[in-house]
Amino acid sequence: MQDLTQKTGFIALVGRPNVGKSTLLNTLLGEKIAAVSRKPQTTRTSITGILTKENCQYIFLDTPGIHKPRTKLGNMMMKSAFNATADVCLVMLVVEPLAEIHPIEKELMEKFQKMGVPVVLLINKTDIFTPEDIIRTIDVFSKAYSFRAVIPLSGKTGDGVEIIFKEAEPFLEEAPWFFSSDMITDQPERTIAAEIIREKLLKLLDKEIPHGLAVVIEDFKESEKLIDIRAEIFCEKASHKKIVIGKDGAMLKKVGSFAREDLEAFFGVHVNINLWVKVKENWRDSEQLLHTLGFRDTEI
Ligand SMILES: Nc1nc2c(ncn2[C@@H]2O[C@H](COP(=O)(O)OP(=O)(O)OP(=O)(O)O)[C@@H](O)[C@H]2O)c(=O)[nH]1
Ligand SMILES: [Mg+2]
């Protein structure tokens, strides 16, 4: 007979920047809710992805990549990542098959051991590494630490991803679900819209500018067939503002149209995006501005 007792638990996806945590979250959900880019430090706050399968509700937490912070924003990102691991039933450490343990990964593993939280190792990006790289990575990590399971996978192609559920299930606790079974995230729609717009800025702009950008949704009007969004993009310098706008507004137009494509796919209705660019110097180091921009110390 099928077991109908509800089980649930929080599972944190943790690791260095750029290893592919957000890509994996999107693949697990089959929907794009988290921003992904080639540039490290894409994710700024923890993002919840919910998946209900039979009697199990898995609540994944995508976290900012662990790095040594150099700004107040960086500090808040690290707080967000570490807070996310506080009440989880399982941590999934995401690494690339580089056959070596990075000092940050060492630090993380020591922390998890102290906390006594079980850890599963996810060796990501198997689609672009050789089987030898993967075997050597499994070897190096399993000799150094004891993992509840080691899963080689590709968040990009989806190869091996299903195994996550099988390995995580024993760690879920018998408890009523927190969310209804059709929910995939508890992120407000505005936050998803801001993240997708920021992702396009990260993709389309070069070098350091994207890290100095923040997106705030000023207005989000929803009707049956249309969502009307007005967003403000904050940058740190007037010269950056020029670049973000582009010649005759070309860059902004591109950002808006790429974001619209993704958001229409996500919301299933037409989306209108109005973008405005503003300069706020040093916002990454101003606690007050970070608060205005939605980074709350208590939340993260
Ligand atoms: N080939 C390949 N590329 C991947 C895979 N997973 C992620 N990537 C790429 O790696 C880059 C970083 O991916 P993200 O998902 O943003 O990484 P992240 O760990 O969330 O990064 P932060 O948010 O900065 O911590 C992107 O260019 C992805 O397309 C994978 O399985 N295979
Ligand atoms: Mg990310």
Tab-separated table of C-alpha atoms in Angstrom, residues 42 44 73 193-195 197-199 201-202 205 208-218 231-237 240 244 252 255 275-280 282-284 289-295:
chain	number	residue	atom	x	y	z
A	42	THR	CA	24.897	35.929	-9.008
A	44	ARG	CA	22.261	37.440	-3.437
A	73	LEU	CA	26.262	43.450	0.508
A	193	ALA	CA	10.634	39.592	-11.708
A	194	ALA	CA	13.521	41.568	-10.139
A	195	GLU	CA	15.797	38.528	-10.217
A	197	ILE	CA	15.752	41.441	-14.847
A	198	ARG	CA	19.008	41.367	-12.855
A	199	GLU	CA	19.983	38.129	-14.585
A	201	LEU	CA	21.823	42.708	-16.815
A	202	LEU	CA	24.450	40.202	-15.637
A	205	LEU	CA	26.842	43.767	-19.368
A	208	GLU	CA	32.294	44.811	-12.843
A	209	ILE	CA	29.191	46.841	-13.653
A	210	PRO	CA	26.620	44.086	-12.996
A	211	HIS	CA	27.838	43.512	-9.459
A	212	GLY	CA	27.129	47.149	-8.690
A	213	LEU	CA	23.536	46.872	-9.869
A	214	ALA	CA	20.334	46.297	-7.959
A	215	VAL	CA	16.802	45.991	-9.286
A	216	VAL	CA	13.770	47.229	-7.387
A	217	ILE	CA	10.239	46.621	-8.588
A	218	GLU	CA	8.410	49.904	-8.091
A	231	ALA	CA	11.400	48.535	-12.276
A	232	GLU	CA	14.246	50.750	-11.168
A	233	ILE	CA	17.829	49.735	-11.772
A	234	PHE	CA	20.270	51.210	-9.297
A	235	CYS	CA	23.897	51.610	-10.314
A	236	GLU	CA	26.883	53.094	-8.536
A	237	LYS	CA	28.189	55.654	-11.037
A	240	HIS	CA	27.581	53.074	-15.405
A	244	VAL	CA	23.199	50.384	-18.715
A	252	LEU	CA	17.814	48.801	-21.726
A	255	VAL	CA	17.359	43.794	-21.095
A	275	LEU	CA	12.859	50.169	-16.841
A	276	TRP	CA	14.395	53.244	-15.206
A	277	VAL	CA	18.034	53.703	-14.252
A	278	LYS	CA	19.169	55.611	-11.144
A	279	VAL	CA	22.544	56.294	-9.556
A	280	LYS	CA	23.103	55.501	-5.863
A	282	ASN	CA	28.265	52.998	-2.861
A	283	TRP	CA	24.924	51.333	-2.195
A	284	ARG	CA	26.729	48.030	-1.663
A	289	LEU	CA	20.456	51.794	1.155
A	290	LEU	CA	20.672	48.016	1.333
A	291	HIS	CA	17.587	48.096	3.510
A	292	THR	CA	15.789	50.361	1.070
A	293	LEU	CA	16.742	47.930	-1.665
A	294	GLY	CA	15.112	45.076	0.215
A	295	PHE	CA	18.059	43.431	1.966
